[in-house]
Amino acid sequence: MAEPIRVVHFADVHVGMENYGRLDPLTGTSSRVRDFLDRLDEVIDHAIDRQADLAIFAGDAFRSRDPEPTQQREFAARIKRLADAMPTLLLVGNHDMPGMAAKASSIDIFQALEVPGVIVGHRAEGRVVETGRGPVFLAWVPYPMRNRLLTREDLQGKSLSELEEALRRAVADVVAGLTEQAREQPMPRLLAGHLSLAEARLGSERTILLGRDLSLPTSTFSESAWDYVALGHIHRHQDLHPNEHPPVIYSGSLERIDFGEEDETKGFCWVELGRGQTRWDFVPVAARPFRTIRVDARSEADPTEAILRATGGDDLQGAVVRILVQVRSDQEPLLREREVEAALEAASTVNVVREVESDSRIRLGDIAAEALTPQQLVERYFETQGVAGERLARLLEKAGEILGEGA
């Protein structure tokens, strides 16, 4: 029996995300940019240390289509290190893709420079790739771009829903063609894609989505001709074809984008690829922790002290911390955010979000609101709104019917 081919599968690096970061004075970049690069280093170290044969990056290298030169340099240096050790597929995701088909993607430079070991997946294709443990039939589908997959005739006079259905059929036809190619190959077969499958559980990718998304059924990709389907685009790691052949896997993003991913474990996939008998594992990475702390300080004399008590026993080392504090409006001047930040200096960043409750004790004239009956409250309310005379009488009569009281 042939030794399995070792594959590292990762996606959604999003270099350039700066949410909740601090400026690093030494590099001039956000600390969060460094987080994403550090996670990429973890993947590459693992792949090289364990002598992987093939690397699959399933799309979205950068936060935007026009990354800063420093970010491009840092990403390129890491991919060069990976490609020096093994063939590396860079699949074009929606964040890498230009708005016009004629323009270059953010990773096309690897193809233009013919970087050894790098395959840029900017169009759907399939080919045999030689690795250190034997050949693999590798196919890929980049993020679907309408003006690359549909003809002008397809676009004429069609509604948005009709165009989406035409695009869905076009992608399904592309996958079907690649599947037929795969059936003809005796070696292990891997399909990579950057797209949304209908059965996937979505995450924070929705908040940074560029344009309208296209959703495809998992059955399009679960043909037995494949031995592993490596997906990117959805940030939540998940297996969409559990205990079945082939595995259809979103590796998930390497870092947390926002608090919507607070409870998600981040990482990549280690795959031992064999014809009809693939094994895979999810490998967690040291993604920066996000922590939400909720504090109800409405009954406290000092809301700042309430926050400090609530956070005193927590391990917040290096975390991005969000404190949701409920306070009354009269307590707001007592909320000393700098004191909270100083006390939580071990955290990466601290953001205090105030949920202010307005004073519900309304005085109508010289009488406290809670001293009045519901009917009296309604009457006083209408009076404050300038309602009088016959109209006031009719409204109070209706209110009495609703409240079950005499007018």
Tab-separated table of C-alpha atoms in Angstrom:
chain	number	residue	atom	x	y	z
A	1	MET	CA	0.000	0.000	0.000
A	2	ALA	CA	1.361	3.431	-0.996
A	3	GLU	CA	2.292	5.820	1.764
A	4	PRO	CA	-0.374	8.579	2.127
A	5	ILE	CA	0.417	12.001	0.755
A	6	ARG	CA	0.680	14.614	3.487
A	7	VAL	CA	-1.306	17.776	2.839
A	8	VAL	CA	-1.719	20.956	4.849
A	9	HIS	CA	-5.022	22.762	4.179
A	10	PHE	CA	-5.622	26.302	5.413
A	11	ALA	CA	-7.617	29.356	4.331
A	12	ASP	CA	-8.840	32.871	5.084
A	13	VAL	CA	-5.631	34.450	6.376
A	14	HIS	CA	-6.984	37.999	5.799
A	15	VAL	CA	-3.706	39.825	6.345
A	16	GLY	CA	-4.601	43.480	6.927
A	17	MET	CA	-7.466	43.039	9.370
A	18	GLU	CA	-6.827	45.671	12.048
A	19	ASN	CA	-9.920	45.382	14.263
A	20	TYR	CA	-9.080	45.802	17.952
A	21	GLY	CA	-5.389	46.381	17.259
A	22	ARG	CA	-2.736	48.752	18.535
A	23	LEU	CA	-0.116	50.494	16.428
A	24	ASP	CA	3.285	48.854	16.744
A	25	PRO	CA	5.799	51.771	16.788
A	26	LEU	CA	8.650	49.513	15.631
A	27	THR	CA	6.958	48.329	12.438
A	28	GLY	CA	4.325	51.007	11.891
A	29	THR	CA	1.651	48.342	11.499
A	30	SER	CA	-1.244	47.189	13.634
A	31	SER	CA	-0.643	44.515	16.253
A	32	ARG	CA	-3.526	42.623	14.684
A	33	VAL	CA	-1.711	42.415	11.344
A	34	ARG	CA	1.090	40.721	13.263
A	35	ASP	CA	-1.446	38.296	14.782
A	36	PHE	CA	-2.548	37.078	11.362
A	37	LEU	CA	1.035	36.708	10.140
A	38	ASP	CA	1.967	34.787	13.302
A	39	ARG	CA	-0.841	32.319	12.681
A	40	LEU	CA	0.392	31.816	9.127
A	41	ASP	CA	3.842	31.099	10.554
A	42	GLU	CA	2.305	28.389	12.756
A	43	VAL	CA	0.834	26.655	9.708
A	44	ILE	CA	4.083	26.804	7.745
A	45	ASP	CA	6.193	25.611	10.675
A	46	HIS	CA	3.868	22.648	11.200
A	47	ALA	CA	3.902	21.740	7.494
A	48	ILE	CA	7.688	21.893	7.185
A	49	ASP	CA	8.405	20.170	10.504
A	50	ARG	CA	6.115	17.275	9.585
A	51	GLN	CA	7.392	17.091	6.008
A	52	ALA	CA	4.156	17.850	4.196
A	53	ASP	CA	4.065	17.047	0.478
A	54	LEU	CA	1.479	19.590	-0.646
A	55	ALA	CA	0.030	22.862	0.690
A	56	ILE	CA	-3.483	24.020	-0.147
A	57	PHE	CA	-4.337	27.628	0.630
A	58	ALA	CA	-8.069	27.869	-0.095
A	59	GLY	CA	-8.278	31.620	-0.648
A	60	ASP	CA	-8.495	35.119	0.892
A	61	ALA	CA	-4.896	36.115	1.491
A	62	PHE	CA	-5.656	39.740	2.358
A	63	ARG	CA	-8.353	41.871	3.917
A	64	SER	CA	-8.841	43.838	0.687
A	65	ARG	CA	-8.149	43.572	-3.016
A	66	ASP	CA	-5.467	46.257	-2.773
A	67	PRO	CA	-3.220	45.283	0.149
A	68	GLU	CA	-0.470	47.547	1.413
A	69	PRO	CA	3.037	46.806	0.059
A	70	THR	CA	4.315	45.853	3.522
A	71	GLN	CA	1.527	43.316	3.925
A	72	GLN	CA	2.233	41.902	0.446
A	73	ARG	CA	5.912	41.567	1.282
A	74	GLU	CA	5.270	39.765	4.561
A	75	PHE	CA	2.772	37.367	2.990
A	76	ALA	CA	5.052	36.682	0.005
A	77	ALA	CA	8.049	35.893	2.213
A	78	ARG	CA	6.049	33.242	4.048
A	79	ILE	CA	4.578	31.679	0.920
A	80	LYS	CA	8.068	31.531	-0.636
A	81	ARG	CA	9.278	29.607	2.426
A	82	LEU	CA	6.369	27.187	2.110
A	83	ALA	CA	6.758	26.731	-1.660
A	84	ASP	CA	10.480	26.047	-1.293
A	85	ALA	CA	9.500	22.952	0.702
A	86	MET	CA	6.461	21.681	-1.227
A	87	PRO	CA	4.087	22.506	-4.138
A	88	THR	CA	1.693	25.210	-2.916
A	89	LEU	CA	-1.711	26.105	-4.350
A	90	LEU	CA	-2.815	29.716	-3.821
A	91	LEU	CA	-6.510	29.831	-4.592
A	92	VAL	CA	-8.079	33.184	-5.424
A	93	GLY	CA	-10.819	34.131	-2.955
A	94	ASN	CA	-13.359	36.920	-3.097
A	95	HIS	CA	-11.119	39.249	-1.070
A	96	ASP	CA	-8.265	38.627	-3.515
A	97	MET	CA	-10.377	39.107	-6.610
A	98	PRO	CA	-10.551	42.390	-8.573
A	99	GLY	CA	-13.844	44.035	-9.451
A	100	MET	CA	-13.202	43.551	-13.193
A	101	ALA	CA	-12.206	40.281	-14.844
A	102	ALA	CA	-9.380	41.937	-16.806
A	103	LYS	CA	-7.614	43.168	-13.673
A	104	ALA	CA	-5.092	41.148	-11.680
A	105	SER	CA	-5.893	39.611	-8.306
A	106	SER	CA	-3.841	40.415	-5.219
A	107	ILE	CA	-1.879	37.147	-5.615
A	108	ASP	CA	-1.332	37.122	-9.397
A	109	ILE	CA	2.170	38.487	-8.828
A	110	PHE	CA	3.267	34.938	-7.888
A	111	GLN	CA	2.218	33.755	-11.335
A	112	ALA	CA	3.767	36.727	-13.160
A	113	LEU	CA	7.110	36.092	-11.450
A	114	GLU	CA	6.781	32.328	-11.946
A	115	VAL	CA	7.670	31.671	-8.331
A	116	PRO	CA	8.882	28.052	-8.184
A	117	GLY	CA	6.505	25.712	-6.412
A	118	VAL	CA	3.540	28.115	-6.463
A	119	ILE	CA	0.341	27.400	-8.389
A	120	VAL	CA	-2.041	30.373	-8.599
A	121	GLY	CA	-5.635	29.206	-8.891
A	122	HIS	CA	-7.212	32.200	-10.604
A	123	ARG	CA	-9.301	30.048	-12.975
A	124	ALA	CA	-10.834	26.609	-12.482
A	125	GLU	CA	-8.418	23.893	-13.550
A	126	GLY	CA	-7.209	20.371	-12.844
A	127	ARG	CA	-3.747	18.882	-13.240
A	128	VAL	CA	-1.442	16.189	-11.949
A	129	VAL	CA	1.005	17.576	-9.372
A	130	GLU	CA	4.132	15.639	-8.472
A	131	THR	CA	4.935	15.502	-4.738
A	132	GLY	CA	7.628	13.871	-2.652
A	133	ARG	CA	5.382	10.847	-1.997
A	134	GLY	CA	3.823	10.513	-5.408
A	135	PRO	CA	1.449	12.261	-7.790
A	136	VAL	CA	-1.844	13.923	-6.868
A	137	PHE	CA	-4.635	14.969	-9.198
A	138	LEU	CA	-5.278	18.489	-7.934
A	139	ALA	CA	-8.259	20.559	-9.087
A	140	TRP	CA	-9.528	23.918	-7.911
A	141	VAL	CA	-12.420	26.350	-8.247
A	142	PRO	CA	-11.741	29.991	-7.290
A	143	TYR	CA	-14.478	32.272	-6.001
A	144	PRO	CA	-17.129	32.419	-8.761
A	145	MET	CA	-16.852	35.622	-10.788
A	146	ARG	CA	-19.957	36.228	-12.859
A	147	ASN	CA	-18.315	37.913	-15.842
A	148	ARG	CA	-15.828	35.034	-16.168
A	149	LEU	CA	-18.397	32.241	-16.054
A	150	LEU	CA	-21.324	33.748	-17.978
A	151	THR	CA	-21.445	35.027	-21.549
A	152	ARG	CA	-22.942	38.346	-22.597
A	153	GLU	CA	-25.959	36.444	-23.898
A	154	ASP	CA	-26.425	34.904	-20.451
A	155	LEU	CA	-26.547	38.372	-18.911
A	156	GLN	CA	-29.004	40.016	-21.307
A	157	GLY	CA	-32.316	41.001	-19.703
A	158	LYS	CA	-32.001	38.613	-16.754
A	159	SER	CA	-33.189	39.351	-13.237
A	160	LEU	CA	-30.824	39.037	-10.284
A	161	SER	CA	-32.328	35.696	-9.253
A	162	GLU	CA	-32.046	34.384	-12.820
A	163	LEU	CA	-28.398	35.450	-12.987
A	164	GLU	CA	-27.679	33.727	-9.687
A	165	GLU	CA	-29.254	30.518	-10.935
A	166	ALA	CA	-27.255	30.747	-14.183
A	167	LEU	CA	-24.048	31.259	-12.179
A	168	ARG	CA	-24.918	28.330	-9.924
A	169	ARG	CA	-25.392	26.085	-12.962
A	170	ALA	CA	-22.140	27.321	-14.484
A	171	VAL	CA	-20.158	26.478	-11.337
A	172	ALA	CA	-21.855	23.063	-11.095
A	173	ASP	CA	-20.876	22.376	-14.725
A	174	VAL	CA	-17.274	23.356	-13.978
A	175	VAL	CA	-17.149	21.019	-10.968
A	176	ALA	CA	-18.763	18.215	-12.994
A	177	GLY	CA	-16.093	18.608	-15.682
A	178	LEU	CA	-13.292	18.454	-13.117
A	179	THR	CA	-14.924	15.405	-11.520
A	180	GLU	CA	-14.906	13.579	-14.862
A	181	GLN	CA	-11.201	14.369	-15.231
A	182	ALA	CA	-10.577	13.041	-11.723
A	183	ARG	CA	-12.296	9.718	-12.480
A	184	GLU	CA	-9.701	9.033	-15.152
A	185	GLN	CA	-6.784	9.359	-12.719
A	186	PRO	CA	-5.503	6.364	-10.697
A	187	MET	CA	-3.774	8.515	-8.044
A	188	PRO	CA	-5.289	10.345	-5.036
A	189	ARG	CA	-7.515	13.270	-6.002
A	190	LEU	CA	-8.093	16.555	-4.192
A	191	LEU	CA	-10.528	19.354	-5.027
A	192	ALA	CA	-10.080	22.859	-3.569
A	193	GLY	CA	-12.685	25.620	-3.655
A	194	HIS	CA	-13.400	29.066	-2.270
A	195	LEU	CA	-17.182	29.300	-2.070
A	196	SER	CA	-20.263	28.957	0.116
A	197	LEU	CA	-22.029	25.642	0.476
A	198	ALA	CA	-25.693	25.809	1.404
A	199	GLU	CA	-25.406	23.496	4.412
A	200	ALA	CA	-22.513	25.394	6.006
A	201	ARG	CA	-22.948	27.213	9.313
A	202	LEU	CA	-22.014	30.800	8.619
A	203	GLY	CA	-19.862	33.087	10.734
A	204	SER	CA	-18.316	36.536	10.704
A	205	GLU	CA	-17.359	36.308	7.025
A	206	ARG	CA	-20.801	37.819	6.402
A	207	THR	CA	-19.697	41.081	8.020
A	208	ILE	CA	-16.733	41.502	5.646
A	209	LEU	CA	-18.276	39.989	2.520
A	210	LEU	CA	-17.528	41.883	-0.669
A	211	GLY	CA	-20.634	41.777	-2.847
A	212	ARG	CA	-23.405	39.197	-3.014
A	213	ASP	CA	-22.573	35.581	-2.156
A	214	LEU	CA	-23.470	32.481	-4.167
A	215	SER	CA	-24.533	29.340	-2.314
A	216	LEU	CA	-24.138	25.834	-3.749
A	217	PRO	CA	-25.371	22.451	-2.454
A	218	THR	CA	-22.818	20.208	-0.752
A	219	SER	CA	-23.818	17.386	-3.113
A	220	THR	CA	-22.034	19.278	-5.905
A	221	PHE	CA	-18.696	18.534	-4.189
A	222	SER	CA	-19.273	15.219	-2.434
A	223	GLU	CA	-18.733	12.936	-5.441
A	224	SER	CA	-16.805	9.767	-4.588
A	225	ALA	CA	-14.301	10.596	-7.333
A	226	TRP	CA	-12.596	12.912	-4.841
A	227	ASP	CA	-10.571	11.869	-1.817
A	228	TYR	CA	-10.667	15.234	-0.039
A	229	VAL	CA	-12.421	18.554	-0.679
A	230	ALA	CA	-10.529	21.530	0.786
A	231	LEU	CA	-12.711	24.605	1.201
A	232	GLY	CA	-12.207	28.221	2.162
A	233	HIS	CA	-14.485	31.281	2.556
A	234	ILE	CA	-16.520	30.242	5.631
A	235	HIS	CA	-14.608	31.142	8.795
A	236	ARG	CA	-16.066	28.425	11.017
A	237	HIS	CA	-14.212	25.096	10.804
A	238	GLN	CA	-16.640	22.317	9.870
A	239	ASP	CA	-17.054	18.971	8.142
A	240	LEU	CA	-20.000	19.039	5.735
A	241	HIS	CA	-19.815	15.326	4.850
A	242	PRO	CA	-19.191	13.684	8.244
A	243	ASN	CA	-18.255	9.998	8.320
A	244	GLU	CA	-18.640	9.784	4.559
A	245	HIS	CA	-16.273	9.724	1.596
A	246	PRO	CA	-14.954	12.196	0.623
A	247	PRO	CA	-14.425	14.588	3.540
A	248	VAL	CA	-15.777	18.045	2.570
A	249	ILE	CA	-13.978	20.388	4.941
A	250	TYR	CA	-13.851	24.094	5.709
A	251	SER	CA	-10.560	24.596	7.538
A	252	GLY	CA	-11.871	27.906	8.897
A	253	SER	CA	-9.974	31.156	9.372
A	254	LEU	CA	-6.685	31.302	11.278
A	255	GLU	CA	-7.564	34.295	13.466
A	256	ARG	CA	-10.728	35.706	14.987
A	257	ILE	CA	-12.207	38.556	12.961
A	258	ASP	CA	-14.564	39.900	15.625
A	259	PHE	CA	-16.597	38.900	18.679
A	260	GLY	CA	-18.902	36.814	16.503
A	261	GLU	CA	-16.050	34.270	16.458
A	262	GLU	CA	-15.292	34.533	20.184
A	263	ASP	CA	-16.124	30.895	20.951
A	264	GLU	CA	-14.725	29.343	17.765
A	265	THR	CA	-11.481	27.363	17.815
A	266	LYS	CA	-9.203	28.512	15.000
A	267	GLY	CA	-6.770	26.368	13.052
A	268	PHE	CA	-6.018	24.382	9.901
A	269	CYS	CA	-6.249	20.796	8.656
A	270	TRP	CA	-3.580	18.120	8.394
A	271	VAL	CA	-4.552	15.571	5.751
A	272	GLU	CA	-3.161	12.126	4.948
A	273	LEU	CA	-4.455	11.680	1.417
A	274	GLY	CA	-5.009	8.240	-0.082
A	275	ARG	CA	-7.189	6.862	-2.855
A	276	GLY	CA	-10.449	6.063	-1.078
A	277	GLN	CA	-9.001	6.181	2.446
A	278	THR	CA	-8.146	9.727	3.476
A	279	ARG	CA	-7.609	10.647	7.127
A	280	TRP	CA	-7.562	14.200	8.444
A	281	ASP	CA	-7.235	16.142	11.684
A	282	PHE	CA	-7.967	19.692	12.746
A	283	VAL	CA	-4.932	21.433	14.251
A	284	PRO	CA	-5.743	24.408	16.552
A	285	VAL	CA	-3.553	27.515	16.478
A	286	ALA	CA	-2.816	30.088	19.164
A	287	ALA	CA	-5.360	32.623	17.925
A	288	ARG	CA	-5.720	35.701	20.102
A	289	PRO	CA	-8.524	35.135	22.632
A	290	PHE	CA	-11.610	37.355	22.589
A	291	ARG	CA	-13.464	37.767	25.871
A	292	THR	CA	-16.827	39.372	26.624
A	293	ILE	CA	-17.529	40.341	30.246
A	294	ARG	CA	-21.027	41.451	31.227
A	295	VAL	CA	-21.518	43.655	34.272
A	296	ASP	CA	-24.831	44.906	35.685
A	297	ALA	CA	-23.836	47.944	37.750
A	298	ARG	CA	-27.260	49.591	38.015
A	299	SER	CA	-27.565	48.854	41.705
A	300	GLU	CA	-23.933	49.732	42.490
A	301	ALA	CA	-22.711	52.927	44.100
A	302	ASP	CA	-19.614	52.952	41.866
A	303	PRO	CA	-19.879	51.236	38.445
A	304	THR	CA	-16.101	51.336	37.957
A	305	GLU	CA	-15.575	49.306	41.134
A	306	ALA	CA	-18.232	46.853	39.942
A	307	ILE	CA	-16.307	46.307	36.699
A	308	LEU	CA	-13.025	45.813	38.521
A	309	ARG	CA	-14.596	43.207	40.817
A	310	ALA	CA	-16.120	41.368	37.832
A	311	THR	CA	-12.825	41.212	35.938
A	312	GLY	CA	-10.455	40.620	38.849
A	313	GLY	CA	-10.512	36.826	38.751
A	314	ASP	CA	-10.316	36.345	34.986
A	315	ASP	CA	-7.207	35.435	33.022
A	316	LEU	CA	-7.217	38.134	30.354
A	317	GLN	CA	-3.564	37.885	29.351
A	318	GLY	CA	-3.251	39.022	25.722
A	319	ALA	CA	-7.018	38.976	25.160
A	320	VAL	CA	-9.170	41.397	23.224
A	321	VAL	CA	-11.665	42.330	25.943
A	322	ARG	CA	-15.149	43.750	25.546
A	323	ILE	CA	-16.924	44.864	28.720
A	324	LEU	CA	-20.680	45.284	28.377
A	325	VAL	CA	-21.737	47.321	31.405
A	326	GLN	CA	-25.298	48.263	32.309
A	327	VAL	CA	-25.537	51.595	34.115
A	328	ARG	CA	-28.170	54.173	34.961
A	329	SER	CA	-27.859	57.542	33.273
A	330	ASP	CA	-26.914	59.201	36.575
A	331	GLN	CA	-24.028	56.713	36.988
A	332	GLU	CA	-22.291	57.571	33.714
A	333	PRO	CA	-20.009	60.256	35.229
A	334	LEU	CA	-18.740	57.618	37.682
A	335	LEU	CA	-17.572	55.278	34.935
A	336	ARG	CA	-13.779	55.751	34.690
A	337	GLU	CA	-12.689	53.856	31.589
A	338	ARG	CA	-8.987	54.729	31.895
A	339	GLU	CA	-8.916	53.209	35.351
A	340	VAL	CA	-10.444	50.022	33.950
A	341	GLU	CA	-7.904	49.921	31.100
A	342	ALA	CA	-5.029	50.445	33.536
A	343	ALA	CA	-6.270	47.628	35.768
A	344	LEU	CA	-6.504	45.285	32.761
A	345	GLU	CA	-3.103	46.124	31.310
A	346	ALA	CA	-2.407	42.425	30.666
A	347	ALA	CA	-5.136	42.458	27.998
A	348	SER	CA	-4.324	43.324	24.406
A	349	THR	CA	-7.123	45.886	24.124
A	350	VAL	CA	-10.070	46.813	26.324
A	351	ASN	CA	-13.319	48.285	25.042
A	352	VAL	CA	-16.000	49.385	27.519
A	353	VAL	CA	-19.469	49.420	25.950
A	354	ARG	CA	-22.075	51.306	27.969
A	355	GLU	CA	-25.685	50.176	28.036
A	356	VAL	CA	-27.374	53.174	29.602
A	357	GLU	CA	-30.787	52.814	31.210
A	358	SER	CA	-32.826	55.998	31.250
A	359	ASP	CA	-34.372	57.023	34.545
A	360	SER	CA	-37.771	55.356	34.568
A	361	ARG	CA	-39.045	57.405	37.494
A	362	ILE	CA	-41.088	60.078	35.773
A	363	ARG	CA	-42.731	62.816	37.804
A	364	LEU	CA	-45.967	64.258	36.452
A	365	GLY	CA	-46.445	67.551	38.168
A	366	ASP	CA	-45.535	67.006	41.814
A	367	ILE	CA	-46.764	63.402	41.910
A	368	ALA	CA	-44.436	60.407	41.329
A	369	ALA	CA	-45.545	58.228	38.424
A	370	GLU	CA	-45.743	55.054	40.516
A	371	ALA	CA	-48.323	56.741	42.781
A	372	LEU	CA	-50.863	56.974	39.932
A	373	THR	CA	-53.253	54.341	38.583
A	374	PRO	CA	-52.804	53.200	34.961
A	375	GLN	CA	-55.824	55.293	33.914
A	376	GLN	CA	-54.382	58.376	35.614
A	377	LEU	CA	-51.035	57.796	33.957
A	378	VAL	CA	-52.705	57.682	30.547
A	379	GLU	CA	-54.570	60.895	31.302
A	380	ARG	CA	-51.427	62.704	32.447
A	381	TYR	CA	-49.572	61.460	29.370
A	382	PHE	CA	-52.201	62.828	26.983
A	383	GLU	CA	-52.177	66.140	28.842
A	384	THR	CA	-48.413	66.423	28.426
A	385	GLN	CA	-48.948	65.874	24.696
A	386	GLY	CA	-51.379	68.783	24.494
A	387	VAL	CA	-54.539	66.686	24.089
A	388	ALA	CA	-57.633	68.305	25.652
A	389	GLY	CA	-61.383	68.700	25.463
A	390	GLU	CA	-63.608	66.243	23.636
A	391	ARG	CA	-60.662	64.404	22.043
A	392	LEU	CA	-59.145	63.778	25.479
A	393	ALA	CA	-62.459	62.447	26.760
A	394	ARG	CA	-62.819	60.004	23.829
A	395	LEU	CA	-59.245	58.758	24.238
A	396	LEU	CA	-59.699	58.229	27.955
A	397	GLU	CA	-62.901	56.329	27.308
A	398	LYS	CA	-61.098	53.989	24.928
A	399	ALA	CA	-58.213	53.640	27.362
A	400	GLY	CA	-60.667	52.726	30.103
A	401	GLU	CA	-62.117	49.937	27.923
A	402	ILE	CA	-58.652	48.551	27.265
A	403	LEU	CA	-57.510	48.834	30.866
A	404	GLY	CA	-60.819	47.609	32.261
A	405	GLU	CA	-61.321	50.727	34.378
A	406	GLY	CA	-64.035	53.354	34.458
A	407	ALA	CA	-63.312	56.591	32.640
